[in-house]
Coordinates of C-alpha atoms in Angstrom, one line a residue:
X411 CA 0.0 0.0 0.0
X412 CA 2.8 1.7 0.8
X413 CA 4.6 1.7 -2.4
X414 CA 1.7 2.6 -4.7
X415 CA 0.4 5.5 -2.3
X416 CA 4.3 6.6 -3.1
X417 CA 4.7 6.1 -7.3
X418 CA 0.6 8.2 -7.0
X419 CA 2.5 10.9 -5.2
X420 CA 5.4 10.7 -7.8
X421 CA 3.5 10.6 -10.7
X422 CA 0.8 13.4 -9.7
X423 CA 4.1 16.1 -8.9
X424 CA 5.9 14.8 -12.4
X425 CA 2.4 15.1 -14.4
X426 CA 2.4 19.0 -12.7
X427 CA 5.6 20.5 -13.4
X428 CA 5.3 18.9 -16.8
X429 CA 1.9 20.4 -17.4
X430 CA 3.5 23.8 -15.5
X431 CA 6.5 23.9 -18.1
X432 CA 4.3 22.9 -21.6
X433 CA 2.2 26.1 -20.7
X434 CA 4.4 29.5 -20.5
X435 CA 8.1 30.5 -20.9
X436 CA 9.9 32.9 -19.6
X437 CA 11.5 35.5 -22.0
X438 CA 14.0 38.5 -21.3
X439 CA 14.8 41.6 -23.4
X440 CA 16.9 45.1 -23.4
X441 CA 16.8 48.3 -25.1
X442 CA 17.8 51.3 -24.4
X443 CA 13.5 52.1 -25.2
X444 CA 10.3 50.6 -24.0
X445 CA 9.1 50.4 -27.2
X446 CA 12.2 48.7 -28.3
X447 CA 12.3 45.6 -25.8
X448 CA 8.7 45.2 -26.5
X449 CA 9.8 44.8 -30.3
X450 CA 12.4 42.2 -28.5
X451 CA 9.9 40.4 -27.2
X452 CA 7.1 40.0 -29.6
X453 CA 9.9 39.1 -32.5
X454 CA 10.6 36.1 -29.8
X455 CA 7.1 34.9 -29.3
X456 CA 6.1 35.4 -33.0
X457 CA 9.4 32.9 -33.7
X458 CA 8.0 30.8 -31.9
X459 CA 4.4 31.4 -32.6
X460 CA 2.9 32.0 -29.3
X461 CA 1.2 35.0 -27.6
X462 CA 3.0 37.4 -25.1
X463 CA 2.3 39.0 -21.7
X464 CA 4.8 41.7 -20.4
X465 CA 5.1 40.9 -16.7
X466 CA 7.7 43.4 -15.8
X467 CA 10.1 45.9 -16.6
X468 CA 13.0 48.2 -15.3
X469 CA 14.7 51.1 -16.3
X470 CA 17.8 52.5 -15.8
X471 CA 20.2 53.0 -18.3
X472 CA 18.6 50.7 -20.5
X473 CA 15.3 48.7 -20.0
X474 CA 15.6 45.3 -18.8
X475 CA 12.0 43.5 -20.0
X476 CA 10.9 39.9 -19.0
X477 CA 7.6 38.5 -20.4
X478 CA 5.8 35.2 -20.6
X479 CA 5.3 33.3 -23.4
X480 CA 1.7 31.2 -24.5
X481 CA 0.0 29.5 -26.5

């Protein structure tokens, strides 16, 4: 009983980080221009054919942008 309540544990945390990392991707950009990292980023997702949500950004001397990539 043991042993099977272990591999159902197992198997449900493997089937959720897989599920977790088919899903969204994390993707970084920099410009010296909001505009211009945004260009960064949507040249990324449309590469690799998926939708974009900006989920944060800095400036300093130059804009650092990170975003999430979806289907």
């Amino acid at each position: 009983m043991k042993t099977i309540k272990a591999m159902s544990i197992a198997a449900v945390a493997a089937l959720s980080l897989m599920s977790a990392a088919s899903f969204a991707q994390t993707v970084t950009a920099t410009s010296l221009t909001l505009d211009g990292a945004e260009a960064k980023i949507a040249a990324q997702a449309h590469q690799q054919n998926e939708q974009y949500k900006i989920i944060e950004a800095s400036n300093g001397n130059v804009v650092h942008m990170t975003a999430e990539l979806y289907k």
